[in-house]
Amino acid sequence: AAGVIQSPRHLIKEKRETATLKCYPIPRHDTVYWYQQGPGQDPQFLISFYEKMQSDKGSIPDRFSAQQFSDYHSELNMSSLELGDSALYFCASSLSTSRPAAFFGQGTRLTVV
Amino acid sequence: AQSVTQLGSHVSVSEGALVLLRCNYSSSVPPYLFWYVQYPNQGLQLLLKYTTGATLVKGINGFEAEFKKSETSFHLTKPSAHMSDAAEYFCAVRTFYNQGGKLIFGQGTELSVKP
């Protein structure tokens, strides 16, 4: 069965650079969530989208932005990267109304040097 | 607001022994509860979930969890640990859709299995 696809799997950027992370949800899933997991930490919610509209916002820095496109894939844009942004970034997708479960991608490991 | 507390950041068991990972939740409305497993450098894999109905939920890899409303608990168990069960386990509660539907995770419990 198709799963949530994230790209790239690994990304190395320098401070003050920009990064774009992509997420392709499970087919027919209309809701996408982004999470950030720092080393040894639990995943922290960043932002979510339902039907291409932002549905909720968590502890996402102002330097980050995200959107969901017409094909339901989502991109997380991160600017002015800081060392503290180094983390594993997960995308999850769900069918908002029928299936109360979120399926996660493998994550993108971002390292800022 | 919902929250999740996992008791014990590290649990160590011997192979073949009972696995018990504790999770307590706080929710003002009936919760949807989840257990995820994360292997090193891997994504989060859904082990099992409770939504409504039967309070004893069976998941993959022989794990099960019981929703106990009176104790606000959703502990994860497995009768006999296997070396391959060594991983990080996260309990999560899902907010209702009018609150965004996001998952709120506990702090995680690292399970070690000794031979």
Short mmCIF file of C-alpha atoms in Angstrom, two decimals, chain A residues 10-11 13 16 23 26 31 41 43 54 58 64 78-79 83-84 89-90 101 108:
data_model
loop_
_atom_site.label_atom_id
_atom_site.label_comp_id
_atom_site.label_asym_id
_atom_site.label_seq_id
_atom_site.Cartn_x
_atom_site.Cartn_y
_atom_site.Cartn_z
CA HIS A 10 18.52 13.81 4.31
CA LEU A 11 19.48 17.44 3.89
CA LYS A 13 22.37 23.15 4.93
CA ARG A 16 21.14 31.28 7.12
CA CYS A 23 5.49 15.65 1.59
CA ILE A 26 -1.34 8.79 1.02
CA THR A 31 -5.10 16.39 5.65
CA GLN A 41 12.63 14.60 21.90
CA PRO A 43 7.54 15.01 17.92
CA GLN A 54 -4.22 25.82 7.02
CA GLY A 58 1.60 24.90 16.52
CA PHE A 64 9.03 28.71 8.44
CA MET A 78 12.45 27.05 6.11
CA SER A 79 14.49 30.22 5.82
CA LEU A 83 21.72 25.35 14.16
CA GLY A 84 18.73 24.62 16.38
CA TYR A 89 10.88 16.58 10.24
CA PHE A 90 7.90 14.32 9.83
CA ALA A 101 -5.31 7.97 12.53
CA THR A 108 13.56 14.28 6.51
#
